[in-house]
């Protein structure tokens, strides 16, 4: 009895129950389930209210904590390399599964042509390299905070945090104590908001299921099944395998700890909204140091999107099969490169659906069929977000293990000397 009570008091369990109940209500009520939409909106707005300030102070804290470390450059390089590599591997997995299971075959083109539209052709331009670089540098950081421009906030806060770490210890420590106090205060506030998470999640799920209906899902059901399978393989095989190989943490412990953040990510469809839960899990359950978690996780929530990369790759194969297009090796390379860049640069481009346009255009695949997927974008988004935050956490654990090993080696060498 006591065990059941403690299980029900777990926020992750409550969120899962709310998702199931919300799905059932949405399926039963259909469009009328939109009446529960304000519950989800209130929850998401409360999270949005807190998450930008939290990201800013957490990045400053993390960069300042790592700034004086001899491992700082290595941490940055390993983190960015990990994000790019896992995104590329994710697209490659998606392409292989798409070719093996053929999700775009068997759909009658004439039956779905009524949903086609050509209005998205102008929305698929990825910014050029230099446009991306110049766009990351804020001319007014307060304007960036006001606009929630995550990449610009990221650049300023990392720079500012490193600058603080270069000051004299007597001047640096009071500021760092203040910044860390603000981080703790923001996390406390978000933990209070999370109390109403089950209510918010119920509203989000009821509206999502009621709005898209199961008819839209049936049209692309095979794509959906292959997509979920790819996400599960990457989340429950690839990432745990990396943890097992590169750290002293067991894959079983990692997967057990990730249940709560995955439930929150699944329900909110936002890596940013899940950030406080991911940070708490990494620090308290997986033993990641605060300085590492405060650097890697906000950075990951901004630019690490392996779940999105899988989505882009599979959608490209799906539409190529739907329109009977044989993809060349060049087209496959274009899909991998564009999907990886799109996934890493997600924060700078509005809306994941329009990055799909860029991927399709790069491979020469018609984009008229995209409205087939737009009704389900919320569902796809929820699932890929759960994988995204799993990747962020895996990176934090791996990077922290790397730093600890390096520090232990240096300490040993000092003792020998």
XYZ file of C-alpha atoms in Angstrom:
417
model
C 0.000 0.000 0.000
C 2.798 2.374 1.011
C 4.733 1.488 -2.158
C 1.706 2.264 -4.347
C 1.271 5.592 -2.572
C 4.911 6.581 -3.147
C 4.625 5.483 -6.784
C 1.571 7.674 -7.342
C 3.329 10.634 -5.699
C 6.119 10.387 -8.327
C 5.710 13.260 -10.802
C 6.835 11.051 -13.719
C 4.083 8.513 -12.955
C 1.517 11.305 -12.579
C 2.538 12.760 -15.960
C 2.217 9.358 -17.689
C -1.245 8.817 -16.137
C -2.258 12.346 -17.254
C -1.073 11.563 -20.796
C -3.124 8.355 -20.927
C -6.257 10.030 -19.523
C -5.779 13.058 -21.839
C -5.387 10.760 -24.870
C -8.574 8.865 -23.950
C -10.549 12.087 -23.407
C -9.232 13.579 -26.683
C -10.138 10.418 -28.618
C -13.649 10.371 -27.083
C -14.461 14.098 -27.350
C -12.752 14.861 -30.665
C -12.666 18.564 -31.539
C -14.582 19.412 -28.339
C -11.477 18.447 -26.330
C -10.076 21.873 -27.306
C -11.954 23.154 -24.219
C -9.048 21.760 -22.127
C -6.488 23.716 -24.148
C -6.137 26.573 -21.556
C -4.860 24.058 -18.963
C -1.938 23.178 -21.239
C -1.388 26.809 -22.252
C -1.112 27.971 -18.619
C 1.427 25.227 -17.844
C 3.557 25.907 -20.953
C 3.458 29.699 -20.375
C 4.651 29.253 -16.774
C 7.539 27.108 -18.037
C 8.371 29.632 -20.784
C 8.325 32.441 -18.208
C 11.140 30.759 -16.272
C 13.152 28.818 -18.795
C 14.978 31.662 -20.618
C 16.302 33.228 -17.364
C 17.278 29.726 -16.172
C 19.157 28.939 -19.410
C 20.991 32.280 -19.210
C 22.169 31.955 -15.586
C 22.892 28.207 -15.916
C 25.117 28.849 -18.950
C 26.956 31.661 -17.133
C 27.414 29.407 -14.098
C 28.593 26.443 -16.213
C 30.989 28.487 -18.372
C 32.433 30.233 -15.297
C 32.825 26.891 -13.509
C 34.701 25.399 -16.471
C 36.521 28.577 -17.522
C 39.518 28.156 -15.243
C 39.707 24.407 -15.802
C 42.423 23.053 -18.077
C 39.709 20.820 -19.559
C 37.489 23.729 -20.702
C 38.526 23.680 -24.380
C 38.341 19.901 -24.513
C 34.863 19.910 -22.944
C 33.579 22.362 -25.568
C 35.132 20.440 -28.468
C 33.913 17.031 -27.243
C 30.404 18.364 -26.582
C 30.014 19.942 -30.031
C 31.633 16.950 -31.759
C 29.283 14.587 -29.912
C 26.206 16.602 -30.937
C 27.212 16.668 -34.617
C 28.223 12.980 -34.714
C 25.079 11.660 -32.990
C 22.863 13.784 -35.253
C 24.607 12.385 -38.362
C 24.296 8.806 -37.022
C 20.614 9.422 -36.278
C 19.929 10.489 -39.891
C 21.870 7.501 -41.205
C 19.754 5.159 -39.049
C 16.590 6.848 -40.330
C 17.654 6.402 -43.959
C 18.496 2.724 -43.455
C 15.175 2.017 -41.700
C 13.290 3.990 -44.332
C 14.817 1.899 -47.113
C 14.284 -1.397 -45.257
C 10.644 -0.836 -44.190
C 9.456 1.370 -47.104
C 6.934 3.547 -45.146
C 5.997 5.552 -48.271
C 4.973 2.542 -50.348
C 1.373 1.346 -50.447
C -0.203 4.812 -50.161
C -2.437 5.703 -53.122
C -1.258 9.075 -54.395
C -4.718 9.889 -55.767
C -6.248 9.343 -52.313
C -4.115 11.996 -50.614
C -3.571 14.552 -53.396
C -6.409 16.665 -52.006
C -4.244 17.491 -48.978
C -1.243 18.665 -51.070
C -0.154 22.304 -51.095
C 2.620 24.296 -52.788
C 2.684 27.158 -50.285
C 5.777 25.881 -48.410
C 8.297 26.203 -51.255
C 9.533 29.590 -50.015
C 10.044 28.414 -46.434
C 12.812 25.889 -46.940
C 15.879 28.098 -47.205
C 18.541 27.302 -44.648
C 20.517 30.431 -43.740
C 24.004 30.587 -45.244
C 27.045 29.826 -43.070
C 27.913 33.480 -42.565
C 24.287 34.467 -42.008
C 24.122 31.833 -39.248
C 27.386 33.026 -37.654
C 26.487 36.726 -37.737
C 22.965 35.895 -36.547
C 24.398 34.222 -33.435
C 26.093 37.431 -32.261
C 23.702 39.748 -30.385
C 23.896 43.492 -30.967
C 21.681 43.997 -27.913
C 21.612 41.121 -25.426
C 18.516 42.504 -23.699
C 16.689 42.433 -27.040
C 17.882 38.807 -27.479
C 16.442 37.929 -24.051
C 13.197 39.701 -24.950
C 12.958 37.829 -28.278
C 14.040 34.511 -26.648
C 16.767 34.192 -29.310
C 18.434 31.152 -27.764
C 21.579 31.109 -29.941
C 22.360 34.752 -29.197
C 21.739 34.233 -25.476
C 23.998 31.185 -25.642
C 26.913 33.098 -27.212
C 26.725 36.017 -24.781
C 26.312 33.888 -21.644
C 29.183 31.541 -22.508
C 31.442 34.532 -23.229
C 30.323 36.309 -20.033
C 30.779 33.183 -17.897
C 34.329 32.635 -19.177
C 35.083 36.338 -18.529
C 33.943 35.970 -14.905
C 36.190 32.919 -14.470
C 39.218 35.011 -15.493
C 38.763 37.537 -12.654
C 40.606 37.379 -9.324
C 39.265 34.747 -6.947
C 38.242 37.273 -4.266
C 36.130 39.212 -6.792
C 34.868 36.171 -8.698
C 33.502 34.065 -5.859
C 30.782 36.458 -4.542
C 29.412 36.843 -8.088
C 29.502 33.074 -8.665
C 27.706 32.501 -5.355
C 25.052 34.982 -6.478
C 24.661 33.362 -9.930
C 24.443 29.873 -8.396
C 21.872 31.171 -5.899
C 19.771 32.479 -8.816
C 20.073 29.086 -10.592
C 18.858 27.324 -7.427
C 16.001 29.845 -7.066
C 14.914 29.330 -10.695
C 15.018 25.546 -10.278
C 12.927 25.883 -7.089
C 10.347 27.955 -9.003
C 10.183 25.446 -11.865
C 9.812 22.577 -9.380
C 6.761 24.384 -7.976
C 5.354 24.818 -11.488
C 5.925 21.084 -12.081
C 3.363 20.361 -9.349
C 0.644 21.274 -11.851
C 2.396 19.382 -14.688
C -0.129 16.507 -14.719
C -3.023 18.981 -15.162
C -1.155 20.814 -17.946
C -0.175 17.571 -19.650
C -3.779 16.346 -19.544
C -4.871 19.559 -21.330
C -2.098 19.310 -23.941
C -2.792 15.662 -24.750
C -6.577 16.019 -24.845
C -6.310 18.944 -27.280
C -3.618 17.292 -29.455
C -5.451 13.973 -29.829
C -8.851 15.619 -30.187
C -7.577 18.031 -32.852
C -5.567 15.712 -35.117
C -7.912 12.732 -34.823
C -6.887 9.198 -35.689
C -7.795 9.561 -39.356
C -4.649 11.598 -40.024
C -2.558 9.001 -38.204
C -3.961 6.131 -40.285
C -2.741 7.713 -43.555
C 0.897 7.753 -42.386
C 0.661 4.927 -39.842
C 3.560 2.939 -41.327
C 5.804 6.026 -41.249
C 4.801 6.620 -37.633
C 5.649 3.031 -36.603
C 9.065 3.108 -38.329
C 9.750 6.544 -36.795
C 8.949 5.312 -33.268
C 11.110 2.214 -33.841
C 14.076 4.384 -34.944
C 13.639 6.627 -31.894
C 13.524 3.596 -29.570
C 16.651 2.066 -31.133
C 18.623 5.287 -30.753
C 17.286 6.056 -27.269
C 17.402 2.577 -25.754
C 20.331 1.021 -27.639
C 22.714 3.656 -29.077
C 22.835 6.104 -26.149
C 22.975 3.440 -23.387
C 25.738 1.685 -25.363
C 27.746 4.942 -25.434
C 27.234 5.317 -21.668
C 28.368 1.736 -21.082
C 31.475 2.128 -23.272
C 32.701 5.582 -22.260
C 31.709 5.945 -18.590
C 31.588 3.997 -15.343
C 27.803 4.522 -15.173
C 25.798 1.442 -16.154
C 23.331 1.637 -19.039
C 20.632 0.260 -16.720
C 21.162 3.058 -14.190
C 21.116 5.669 -16.961
C 17.847 4.412 -18.465
C 16.225 4.152 -15.025
C 17.165 7.730 -14.163
C 15.908 9.098 -17.510
C 12.277 7.955 -17.050
C 11.154 11.180 -15.378
C 12.753 13.678 -17.823
C 11.559 11.556 -20.756
C 7.971 11.667 -19.449
C 8.163 15.463 -19.088
C 9.745 15.859 -22.561
C 7.114 13.605 -24.103
C 4.311 15.682 -22.644
C 5.698 19.213 -23.152
C 7.468 18.594 -26.516
C 10.122 21.078 -25.379
C 13.771 20.389 -24.521
C 13.880 23.788 -22.809
C 10.845 23.059 -20.643
C 12.413 19.737 -19.621
C 15.833 21.308 -18.876
C 15.392 21.731 -15.083
C 14.263 18.109 -14.707
C 17.150 16.878 -16.893
C 19.652 18.925 -14.845
C 18.297 17.613 -11.557
C 18.391 14.006 -12.819
C 21.950 14.291 -14.139
C 23.286 15.892 -10.959
C 21.392 13.953 -8.292
C 20.929 10.528 -9.882
C 23.774 10.222 -12.383
C 26.458 12.058 -10.397
C 27.273 14.718 -13.013
C 28.957 17.764 -11.503
C 27.044 21.029 -11.519
C 29.671 22.852 -13.619
C 29.423 20.211 -16.367
C 25.611 19.913 -16.267
C 25.210 23.718 -16.307
C 27.342 23.939 -19.443
C 26.400 20.839 -21.463
C 22.635 20.584 -20.823
C 21.526 24.158 -21.736
C 23.806 23.929 -24.788
C 22.266 20.559 -25.686
C 18.713 21.816 -25.214
C 19.573 24.537 -27.746
C 21.506 22.707 -30.472
C 21.366 18.924 -29.908
C 18.420 17.507 -31.829
C 19.075 13.872 -32.826
C 15.328 13.150 -32.642
C 14.686 15.893 -35.199
C 17.471 14.460 -37.399
C 15.710 11.066 -37.449
C 12.434 12.781 -38.365
C 14.012 14.727 -41.261
C 15.714 11.634 -42.685
C 12.624 9.423 -42.509
C 10.310 12.057 -43.942
C 12.670 12.530 -46.892
C 12.649 8.775 -47.643
C 8.861 8.632 -47.093
C 8.118 11.319 -49.692
C 10.695 9.930 -52.142
C 8.843 6.600 -51.998
C 5.424 8.261 -52.156
C 6.408 10.085 -55.384
C 8.384 7.073 -56.766
C 11.719 8.907 -56.788
C 14.920 6.840 -56.756
C 17.381 8.630 -54.484
C 20.987 8.842 -55.690
C 24.064 8.688 -53.444
C 24.298 12.483 -53.795
C 20.706 12.821 -52.578
C 21.455 10.636 -49.527
C 24.514 12.749 -48.705
C 22.444 15.935 -49.126
C 19.811 14.554 -46.724
C 22.448 13.619 -44.092
C 24.270 16.978 -44.315
C 21.120 19.130 -44.390
C 19.425 17.129 -41.617
C 22.506 17.316 -39.380
C 22.949 21.063 -39.936
C 19.205 21.589 -39.541
C 19.114 19.590 -36.296
C 22.139 21.384 -34.809
C 20.886 24.783 -35.974
C 17.288 24.145 -34.898
C 17.132 27.091 -32.484
C 17.881 29.607 -35.227
C 15.182 28.456 -37.622
C 11.459 28.863 -36.909
C 9.581 25.587 -36.730
C 10.809 22.046 -37.286
C 8.328 21.491 -40.101
C 9.995 24.115 -42.270
C 13.418 22.556 -41.809
C 11.891 19.470 -43.427
C 11.305 21.688 -46.470
C 15.038 22.464 -46.619
C 15.927 18.755 -46.384
C 13.461 17.783 -49.145
C 14.603 20.580 -51.452
C 18.271 19.615 -50.929
C 17.516 16.070 -52.139
C 15.243 17.154 -55.000
C 12.085 15.668 -53.429
C 8.677 17.354 -54.003
C 7.382 19.216 -50.948
C 3.698 19.439 -51.879
C 2.806 16.468 -49.658
C 3.986 18.043 -46.388
C 0.455 18.901 -45.167
C -0.021 15.133 -44.725
C 2.265 15.418 -41.683
C 1.404 18.841 -40.273
C -1.670 17.630 -38.397
C 0.552 15.152 -36.556
C 3.475 17.495 -35.936
C 2.685 17.773 -32.230
C 2.778 13.978 -31.798
C 6.014 13.604 -33.765
C 7.486 16.532 -31.799
C 6.698 14.959 -28.418
C 8.462 11.720 -29.330
C 11.576 13.325 -30.830
C 11.941 15.667 -27.838
C 12.167 12.676 -25.489
C 15.124 11.409 -27.561
C 16.728 14.870 -27.744
C 16.931 15.245 -23.953
C 18.185 11.657 -23.588
C 21.060 12.618 -25.896
C 21.760 15.764 -23.844
C 21.947 13.732 -20.631
C 24.167 11.061 -22.228
C 26.547 13.791 -23.405
C 26.704 15.334 -19.911
C 27.522 11.951 -18.317
C 30.199 11.160 -20.947
C 31.828 14.622 -20.782
C 31.858 14.579 -16.971
C 33.486 11.121 -16.957
C 36.100 12.429 -19.397
C 36.942 15.400 -17.145
C 37.131 13.231 -14.027
C 39.472 10.771 -15.766
C 41.683 13.602 -16.996
C 41.820 15.238 -13.560
C 42.641 11.906 -11.903
C 45.458 11.365 -14.411
C 46.895 14.839 -13.777
C 46.666 14.347 -10.014
C 48.536 11.035 -10.333
C 51.252 12.689 -12.430
C 51.618 15.484 -9.837
C 52.001 12.918 -7.057
C 54.666 11.050 -9.066
C 56.533 14.289 -9.669
